[in-house]
Amino acid sequence: MIAELLKNSRKIVIKIGSNTLSNDDGTINKAFMQKLSDNVNDLMNQGKQVVIVSSGARIAGVSTIQRWRRKEDIHYKQALCAIGQVELMDAYRRVFETHEIHIGQMLLTREDFSCPNRTLNIRNTLFTLVDEGVVPVINENDTVCVAEIKIGDNDSLAALAANLWNADLLVLFSDIDGVYNKNPKVFKDAELLEVVTDPVHLLETIEVGDTNDFGTGGICTKIEAAKTVNYYGIPMVLANGKKENILTKLINEEEKATLFLPKSE
Ligand code: ADP
């Protein structure tokens, strides 16, 4: 079913989590980014349109200045994001340049999605970039956000962007194959849920564990994202971005993931 969806979807939002973007030592995984750009290029050559939502500014900041990794002070976190966002976009620019694809940065906040005027501007910019063959790379605007107004995780941001853009499919890349009945990092016998049709009640049937070092949202925000897009009839796939060429493998049915399928009317 995931293979069919990927083949048939024209407008795809791909969200990349911090854990997917980072190596085990906390540096940015540039090889992953190159592969991602190769995959996005393939999708675009098939006539598809792609919007990227990317986390990773903080890890990019840490790996750039080699300090403040354990600082919990919000201002240091924001400072790290300010430093890292530049590095992150530079890395994206370099990999997409190999395919002669331009990228466009969009830094957004939760407030932007509740203000009709801003929403319209976001929508228009998104459509213009994509129509012109540019790949928008969205991230939360960490420097203007304090805890109360932060969307807080890019899973929600990706879901809001997918709804705003009327995407056909939202793909979340994390470092696990999908949602399990318990944390697969802790329990070797955890079972992958291949299709979820009721994200609203999912948390009543699975156990949720911690996130990883650089993860922000954990599995709960991924389930929230599924609720948000499924409500608008958009399916969501949670897949393992750490696996090489995962999109191709999903299309060829060589890998498994979790599909959140909206209930048909
Ligand atoms: P990302 O940075 O990719 O957005 P997070 O670290 O925020 O990822 O969330 C994914 C993590 O959630 C997984 O690596 C896993 O350890 C953890 N997790 C906890 N419970 C579950 C579960 N039931 N199914 C899948 N993953 C889970």
CSV table of C-alpha atoms and ligand atoms in Angstrom, one decimal, residues 15-20 55 155 173-176 178-186 206-222 238, ligand 1:
chain,number,residue,atom,x,y,z
A,15,LYS,CA,10.2,15.7,7.3
A,16,ILE,CA,13.7,14.8,8.4
A,17,GLY,CA,14.3,14.3,12.1
A,18,SER,CA,17.5,15.3,14.0
A,19,ASN,CA,18.4,11.7,14.6
A,20,THR,CA,18.2,10.9,10.9
A,55,SER,CA,15.2,19.6,12.0
A,155,ASP,CA,6.5,16.7,13.2
A,173,PHE,CA,11.9,10.1,8.5
A,174,SER,CA,13.1,9.0,11.8
A,175,ASP,CA,15.7,6.4,13.0
A,176,ILE,CA,13.2,3.6,13.4
A,178,GLY,CA,7.8,3.1,12.2
A,179,VAL,CA,5.6,2.9,15.2
A,180,TYR,CA,6.0,-0.2,17.4
A,181,ASN,CA,3.8,-1.7,20.2
A,182,LYS,CA,6.8,-0.7,22.5
A,183,ASN,CA,10.0,1.2,22.1
A,184,PRO,CA,12.1,-0.8,19.6
A,185,LYS,CA,15.3,0.7,21.0
A,186,VAL,CA,14.7,-1.0,24.3
A,206,ILE,CA,1.1,1.0,22.6
A,207,GLU,CA,3.8,1.7,25.1
A,208,VAL,CA,5.8,4.9,24.5
A,209,GLY,CA,9.5,5.2,25.4
A,210,ASP,CA,12.0,8.0,25.4
A,211,THR,CA,13.4,9.9,22.4
A,212,ASN,CA,17.1,9.8,21.4
A,213,ASP,CA,19.9,12.3,22.2
A,214,PHE,CA,18.8,14.9,19.7
A,215,GLY,CA,15.2,13.9,19.2
A,216,THR,CA,12.7,16.5,20.3
A,217,GLY,CA,9.2,15.1,19.8
A,218,GLY,CA,9.4,11.4,20.2
A,219,ILE,CA,6.9,9.0,18.9
A,220,CYS,CA,3.9,11.0,20.4
A,221,THR,CA,4.4,14.0,18.2
A,222,LYS,CA,4.6,11.7,15.2
A,238,LEU,CA,6.7,7.0,9.2
B,1,ADP,P1,13.3,12.2,15.4
B,1,ADP,O1,14.4,13.1,15.9
B,1,ADP,O2,13.6,11.4,14.2
B,1,ADP,O3,12.1,13.1,15.1
B,1,ADP,P2,12.6,11.2,18.0
B,1,ADP,O4,13.8,10.7,18.8
B,1,ADP,O5,12.0,12.5,18.4
B,1,ADP,O6,12.9,11.1,16.5
B,1,ADP,O7,11.5,10.0,18.1
B,1,ADP,C1,11.8,8.7,17.6
B,1,ADP,C2,12.2,7.8,18.8
B,1,ADP,O8,11.0,7.5,19.6
B,1,ADP,C3,12.7,6.4,18.3
B,1,ADP,O9,14.1,6.5,18.0
B,1,ADP,C4,12.4,5.5,19.5
B,1,ADP,O10,13.5,5.3,20.3
B,1,ADP,C5,11.4,6.3,20.3
B,1,ADP,N1,10.2,5.5,20.6
B,1,ADP,C6,9.6,5.4,21.8
B,1,ADP,N2,8.5,4.6,21.9
B,1,ADP,C7,8.4,4.2,20.6
B,1,ADP,C8,7.4,3.3,19.9
B,1,ADP,N3,6.4,2.7,20.6
B,1,ADP,N4,7.6,3.1,18.6
B,1,ADP,C9,8.6,3.6,17.9
B,1,ADP,N5,9.5,4.5,18.5
B,1,ADP,C10,9.4,4.7,19.8
